[in-house]
mmCIF file of the C-alpha atoms, coordinates in Angstrom:
data_MODEL
# 
_entry.id   MODEL 
# 
loop_
_atom_site.group_PDB 
_atom_site.id 
_atom_site.type_symbol 
_atom_site.label_atom_id 
_atom_site.label_alt_id 
_atom_site.label_comp_id 
_atom_site.label_asym_id 
_atom_site.label_entity_id 
_atom_site.label_seq_id 
_atom_site.pdbx_PDB_ins_code 
_atom_site.Cartn_x 
_atom_site.Cartn_y 
_atom_site.Cartn_z 
_atom_site.occupancy 
_atom_site.B_iso_or_equiv 
_atom_site.pdbx_formal_charge 
_atom_site.auth_seq_id 
_atom_site.auth_comp_id 
_atom_site.auth_asym_id 
_atom_site.auth_atom_id 
_atom_site.pdbx_PDB_model_num 
ATOM 1   C CA . MET A 1 1   ? -110.524 -136.863 -29.090 1.00 0.00 ? 1   MET A CA 1 
ATOM 2   C CA . ARG A 1 2   ? -112.945 -135.807 -31.218 1.00 0.00 ? 2   ARG A CA 1 
ATOM 3   C CA . SER A 1 3   ? -111.082 -134.164 -33.634 1.00 0.00 ? 3   SER A CA 1 
ATOM 4   C CA . LYS A 1 4   ? -109.078 -137.244 -34.203 1.00 0.00 ? 4   LYS A CA 1 
ATOM 5   C CA . THR A 1 5   ? -112.284 -139.103 -35.091 1.00 0.00 ? 5   THR A CA 1 
ATOM 6   C CA . ALA A 1 6   ? -113.428 -135.761 -37.562 1.00 0.00 ? 6   ALA A CA 1 
ATOM 7   C CA . ALA A 1 7   ? -110.633 -135.944 -39.083 1.00 0.00 ? 7   ALA A CA 1 
ATOM 8   C CA . THR A 1 8   ? -110.932 -139.410 -39.357 1.00 0.00 ? 8   THR A CA 1 
ATOM 9   C CA . LEU A 1 9   ? -114.228 -139.100 -40.973 1.00 0.00 ? 9   LEU A CA 1 
ATOM 10  C CA . LEU A 1 10  ? -113.554 -136.648 -43.542 1.00 0.00 ? 10  LEU A CA 1 
ATOM 11  C CA . ALA A 1 11  ? -109.976 -138.773 -44.101 1.00 0.00 ? 11  ALA A CA 1 
ATOM 12  C CA . ALA A 1 12  ? -112.097 -141.865 -45.297 1.00 0.00 ? 12  ALA A CA 1 
ATOM 13  C CA . SER A 1 13  ? -115.045 -140.052 -46.774 1.00 0.00 ? 13  SER A CA 1 
ATOM 14  C CA . ILE A 1 14  ? -112.187 -137.974 -49.065 1.00 0.00 ? 14  ILE A CA 1 
ATOM 15  C CA . THR A 1 15  ? -110.460 -141.399 -50.260 1.00 0.00 ? 15  THR A CA 1 
ATOM 16  C CA . ALA A 1 16  ? -113.670 -143.412 -51.215 1.00 0.00 ? 16  ALA A CA 1 
ATOM 17  C CA . VAL A 1 17  ? -115.354 -140.520 -53.057 1.00 0.00 ? 17  VAL A CA 1 
ATOM 18  C CA . THR A 1 18  ? -111.838 -140.149 -55.092 1.00 0.00 ? 18  THR A CA 1 
ATOM 19  C CA . LEU A 1 19  ? -111.429 -144.064 -55.204 1.00 0.00 ? 19  LEU A CA 1 
ATOM 20  C CA . ILE A 1 20  ? -115.543 -143.702 -56.988 1.00 0.00 ? 20  ILE A CA 1 
ATOM 21  C CA . ALA A 1 21  ? -114.392 -141.264 -59.332 1.00 0.00 ? 21  ALA A CA 1 
ATOM 22  C CA . MET A 1 22  ? -111.504 -142.712 -60.759 1.00 0.00 ? 22  MET A CA 1 
ATOM 23  C CA . SER A 1 23  ? -112.856 -145.635 -61.272 1.00 0.00 ? 23  SER A CA 1 
ATOM 24  C CA . ALA A 1 24  ? -115.723 -144.370 -63.243 1.00 0.00 ? 24  ALA A CA 1 
ATOM 25  C CA . ALA A 1 25  ? -114.293 -144.390 -66.968 1.00 0.00 ? 25  ALA A CA 1 
ATOM 26  C CA . PRO A 1 26  ? -114.950 -141.233 -68.668 1.00 0.00 ? 26  PRO A CA 1 
ATOM 27  C CA . ALA A 1 27  ? -117.415 -141.964 -71.463 1.00 0.00 ? 27  ALA A CA 1 
ATOM 28  C CA . ARG A 1 28  ? -116.107 -140.378 -74.079 1.00 0.00 ? 28  ARG A CA 1 
ATOM 29  C CA . ALA A 1 29  ? -113.208 -142.597 -73.944 1.00 0.00 ? 29  ALA A CA 1 
ATOM 30  C CA . ALA A 1 30  ? -114.956 -145.997 -73.322 1.00 0.00 ? 30  ALA A CA 1 
ATOM 31  C CA . PRO A 1 31  ? -115.561 -148.705 -75.434 1.00 0.00 ? 31  PRO A CA 1 
ATOM 32  C CA . VAL A 1 32  ? -118.640 -149.591 -77.664 1.00 0.00 ? 32  VAL A CA 1 
ATOM 33  C CA . VAL A 1 33  ? -120.373 -152.440 -76.215 1.00 0.00 ? 33  VAL A CA 1 
ATOM 34  C CA . VAL A 1 34  ? -123.117 -154.718 -78.005 1.00 0.00 ? 34  VAL A CA 1 
ATOM 35  C CA . LEU A 1 35  ? -125.608 -155.589 -75.476 1.00 0.00 ? 35  LEU A CA 1 
ATOM 36  C CA . ALA A 1 36  ? -126.432 -159.213 -75.898 1.00 0.00 ? 36  ALA A CA 1 
ATOM 37  C CA . ALA A 1 37  ? -129.334 -161.403 -74.716 1.00 0.00 ? 37  ALA A CA 1 
ATOM 38  C CA . ALA A 1 38  ? -128.251 -163.516 -72.250 1.00 0.00 ? 38  ALA A CA 1 
ATOM 39  C CA . ALA A 1 39  ? -127.456 -166.961 -72.380 1.00 0.00 ? 39  ALA A CA 1 
ATOM 40  C CA . SER A 1 40  ? -128.159 -168.598 -69.312 1.00 0.00 ? 40  SER A CA 1 
ATOM 41  C CA . LEU A 1 41  ? -130.302 -167.910 -65.667 1.00 0.00 ? 41  LEU A CA 1 
ATOM 42  C CA . ASN A 1 42  ? -126.948 -168.014 -64.289 1.00 0.00 ? 42  ASN A CA 1 
ATOM 43  C CA . GLU A 1 43  ? -125.588 -165.230 -66.308 1.00 0.00 ? 43  GLU A CA 1 
ATOM 44  C CA . VAL A 1 44  ? -128.869 -163.530 -65.299 1.00 0.00 ? 44  VAL A CA 1 
ATOM 45  C CA . ILE A 1 45  ? -128.669 -163.547 -62.294 1.00 0.00 ? 45  ILE A CA 1 
ATOM 46  C CA . THR A 1 46  ? -124.386 -162.702 -61.794 1.00 0.00 ? 46  THR A CA 1 
ATOM 47  C CA . ASN A 1 47  ? -125.202 -159.985 -63.969 1.00 0.00 ? 47  ASN A CA 1 
ATOM 48  C CA . ILE A 1 48  ? -128.040 -158.952 -61.549 1.00 0.00 ? 48  ILE A CA 1 
ATOM 49  C CA . THR A 1 49  ? -125.323 -159.771 -58.578 1.00 0.00 ? 49  THR A CA 1 
ATOM 50  C CA . VAL A 1 50  ? -123.186 -156.735 -60.000 1.00 0.00 ? 50  VAL A CA 1 
ATOM 51  C CA . TRP A 1 51  ? -125.220 -154.172 -60.606 1.00 0.00 ? 51  TRP A CA 1 
ATOM 52  C CA . ILE A 1 52  ? -126.924 -154.847 -56.887 1.00 0.00 ? 52  ILE A CA 1 
ATOM 53  C CA . GLY A 1 53  ? -123.641 -155.030 -55.161 1.00 0.00 ? 53  GLY A CA 1 
ATOM 54  C CA . GLY A 1 54  ? -122.550 -151.759 -57.278 1.00 0.00 ? 54  GLY A CA 1 
ATOM 55  C CA . LEU A 1 55  ? -125.278 -150.082 -56.410 1.00 0.00 ? 55  LEU A CA 1 
ATOM 56  C CA . LEU A 1 56  ? -125.473 -150.703 -52.973 1.00 0.00 ? 56  LEU A CA 1 
ATOM 57  C CA . GLY A 1 57  ? -121.485 -149.912 -52.531 1.00 0.00 ? 57  GLY A CA 1 
ATOM 58  C CA . GLY A 1 58  ? -122.261 -146.694 -53.950 1.00 0.00 ? 58  GLY A CA 1 
ATOM 59  C CA . LEU A 1 59  ? -125.007 -145.904 -51.485 1.00 0.00 ? 59  LEU A CA 1 
ATOM 60  C CA . ALA A 1 60  ? -123.603 -146.617 -49.116 1.00 0.00 ? 60  ALA A CA 1 
ATOM 61  C CA . THR A 1 61  ? -120.041 -144.192 -49.988 1.00 0.00 ? 61  THR A CA 1 
ATOM 62  C CA . LEU A 1 62  ? -122.501 -141.817 -50.115 1.00 0.00 ? 62  LEU A CA 1 
ATOM 63  C CA . LEU A 1 63  ? -123.828 -142.365 -46.798 1.00 0.00 ? 63  LEU A CA 1 
ATOM 64  C CA . LEU A 1 64  ? -121.215 -142.660 -44.970 1.00 0.00 ? 64  LEU A CA 1 
ATOM 65  C CA . THR A 1 65  ? -119.776 -138.839 -46.964 1.00 0.00 ? 65  THR A CA 1 
ATOM 66  C CA . VAL A 1 66  ? -123.265 -137.190 -45.643 1.00 0.00 ? 66  VAL A CA 1 
ATOM 67  C CA . GLY A 1 67  ? -122.093 -138.382 -42.514 1.00 0.00 ? 67  GLY A CA 1 
ATOM 68  C CA . GLY A 1 68  ? -118.883 -137.950 -41.887 1.00 0.00 ? 68  GLY A CA 1 
ATOM 69  C CA . VAL A 1 69  ? -119.805 -133.993 -43.480 1.00 0.00 ? 69  VAL A CA 1 
ATOM 70  C CA . ARG A 1 70  ? -122.538 -133.743 -41.263 1.00 0.00 ? 70  ARG A CA 1 
ATOM 71  C CA . TYR A 1 71  ? -120.285 -135.342 -38.118 1.00 0.00 ? 71  TYR A CA 1 
ATOM 72  C CA . LEU A 1 72  ? -117.624 -132.428 -38.690 1.00 0.00 ? 72  LEU A CA 1 
ATOM 73  C CA . LEU A 1 73  ? -120.152 -130.009 -38.724 1.00 0.00 ? 73  LEU A CA 1 
ATOM 74  C CA . ALA A 1 74  ? -122.592 -130.668 -35.857 1.00 0.00 ? 74  ALA A CA 1 
ATOM 75  C CA . ASN A 1 75  ? -120.256 -128.512 -33.715 1.00 0.00 ? 75  ASN A CA 1 
ATOM 76  C CA . SER A 1 76  ? -121.071 -130.000 -30.235 1.00 0.00 ? 76  SER A CA 1 
ATOM 77  C CA . ASP A 1 77  ? -125.163 -130.017 -30.835 1.00 0.00 ? 77  ASP A CA 1 
ATOM 78  C CA . PRO A 1 78  ? -125.348 -133.854 -29.134 1.00 0.00 ? 78  PRO A CA 1 
ATOM 79  C CA . ALA A 1 79  ? -128.736 -133.990 -31.831 1.00 0.00 ? 79  ALA A CA 1 
ATOM 80  C CA . GLU A 1 80  ? -126.957 -133.332 -34.717 1.00 0.00 ? 80  GLU A CA 1 
ATOM 81  C CA . ILE A 1 81  ? -124.297 -136.106 -34.034 1.00 0.00 ? 81  ILE A CA 1 
ATOM 82  C CA . MET A 1 82  ? -126.768 -138.162 -33.055 1.00 0.00 ? 82  MET A CA 1 
ATOM 83  C CA . LYS A 1 83  ? -128.077 -137.814 -36.765 1.00 0.00 ? 83  LYS A CA 1 
ATOM 84  C CA . ALA A 1 84  ? -124.672 -138.118 -38.135 1.00 0.00 ? 84  ALA A CA 1 
ATOM 85  C CA . LYS A 1 85  ? -124.134 -141.056 -36.386 1.00 0.00 ? 85  LYS A CA 1 
ATOM 86  C CA . GLU A 1 86  ? -126.918 -142.582 -37.336 1.00 0.00 ? 86  GLU A CA 1 
ATOM 87  C CA . THR A 1 87  ? -126.361 -142.425 -40.856 1.00 0.00 ? 87  THR A CA 1 
ATOM 88  C CA . LEU A 1 88  ? -122.439 -142.702 -40.085 1.00 0.00 ? 88  LEU A CA 1 
ATOM 89  C CA . LYS A 1 89  ? -124.413 -147.011 -39.520 1.00 0.00 ? 89  LYS A CA 1 
ATOM 90  C CA . TYR A 1 90  ? -126.835 -147.235 -42.312 1.00 0.00 ? 90  TYR A CA 1 
ATOM 91  C CA . ALA A 1 91  ? -124.070 -146.369 -43.936 1.00 0.00 ? 91  ALA A CA 1 
ATOM 92  C CA . ALA A 1 92  ? -122.162 -149.316 -42.037 1.00 0.00 ? 92  ALA A CA 1 
ATOM 93  C CA . ILE A 1 93  ? -125.242 -151.523 -43.096 1.00 0.00 ? 93  ILE A CA 1 
ATOM 94  C CA . GLY A 1 94  ? -124.740 -150.996 -46.671 1.00 0.00 ? 94  GLY A CA 1 
ATOM 95  C CA . TYR A 1 95  ? -122.232 -151.861 -46.850 1.00 0.00 ? 95  TYR A CA 1 
ATOM 96  C CA . GLY A 1 96  ? -122.640 -155.186 -45.197 1.00 0.00 ? 96  GLY A CA 1 
ATOM 97  C CA . VAL A 1 97  ? -126.028 -155.807 -47.247 1.00 0.00 ? 97  VAL A CA 1 
ATOM 98  C CA . ALA A 1 98  ? -123.439 -154.975 -50.361 1.00 0.00 ? 98  ALA A CA 1 
ATOM 99  C CA . ILE A 1 99  ? -121.143 -157.579 -49.297 1.00 0.00 ? 99  ILE A CA 1 
ATOM 100 C CA . LEU A 1 100 ? -123.983 -160.306 -49.327 1.00 0.00 ? 100 LEU A CA 1 
ATOM 101 C CA . ALA A 1 101 ? -125.665 -159.138 -52.285 1.00 0.00 ? 101 ALA A CA 1 
ATOM 102 C CA . PRO A 1 102 ? -123.775 -161.964 -53.620 1.00 0.00 ? 102 PRO A CA 1 
ATOM 103 C CA . VAL A 1 103 ? -124.481 -164.278 -51.185 1.00 0.00 ? 103 VAL A CA 1 
ATOM 104 C CA . LEU A 1 104 ? -127.957 -163.623 -50.932 1.00 0.00 ? 104 LEU A CA 1 
ATOM 105 C CA . LEU A 1 105 ? -128.485 -164.405 -54.885 1.00 0.00 ? 105 LEU A CA 1 
ATOM 106 C CA . THR A 1 106 ? -126.339 -167.567 -55.073 1.00 0.00 ? 106 THR A CA 1 
ATOM 107 C CA . VAL A 1 107 ? -129.354 -168.636 -52.986 1.00 0.00 ? 107 VAL A CA 1 
ATOM 108 C CA . LEU A 1 108 ? -131.446 -167.465 -55.126 1.00 0.00 ? 108 LEU A CA 1 
ATOM 109 C CA . ASN A 1 109 ? -129.704 -169.111 -57.377 1.00 0.00 ? 109 ASN A CA 1 
ATOM 110 C CA . GLY A 1 110 ? -130.836 -171.972 -55.780 1.00 0.00 ? 110 GLY A CA 1 
ATOM 111 C CA . PHE A 1 111 ? -133.768 -172.332 -55.484 1.00 0.00 ? 111 PHE A CA 1 
ATOM 112 C CA . VAL A 1 112 ? -134.359 -171.421 -59.466 1.00 0.00 ? 112 VAL A CA 1 
ATOM 113 C CA . LYS A 1 113 ? -132.792 -174.419 -60.274 1.00 0.00 ? 113 LYS A CA 1 
# 
């Protein structure tokens, strides 16, 4: 049972890291982007939503990877397994916050208008 869980966690971690690495465009192939001032408050809030969601998603993926590796390397030590499970729990919370970031900023946008 433990080896199946460990293999699943490792596969999920490797898949997440691979997807993030593949989604990053190489610097030499990136087009030159001219930054312009935001036209409205809605545009600023939308930009903040995108940035926060991306940062939180990346951080949660990093925590998922660290938690999976810690779980694999725990070697049946109950204290290490608990630390790994806590890290995985924090990764799940991070994904939840990343998913809710647009909702929170939409609510904020409603207060500002």
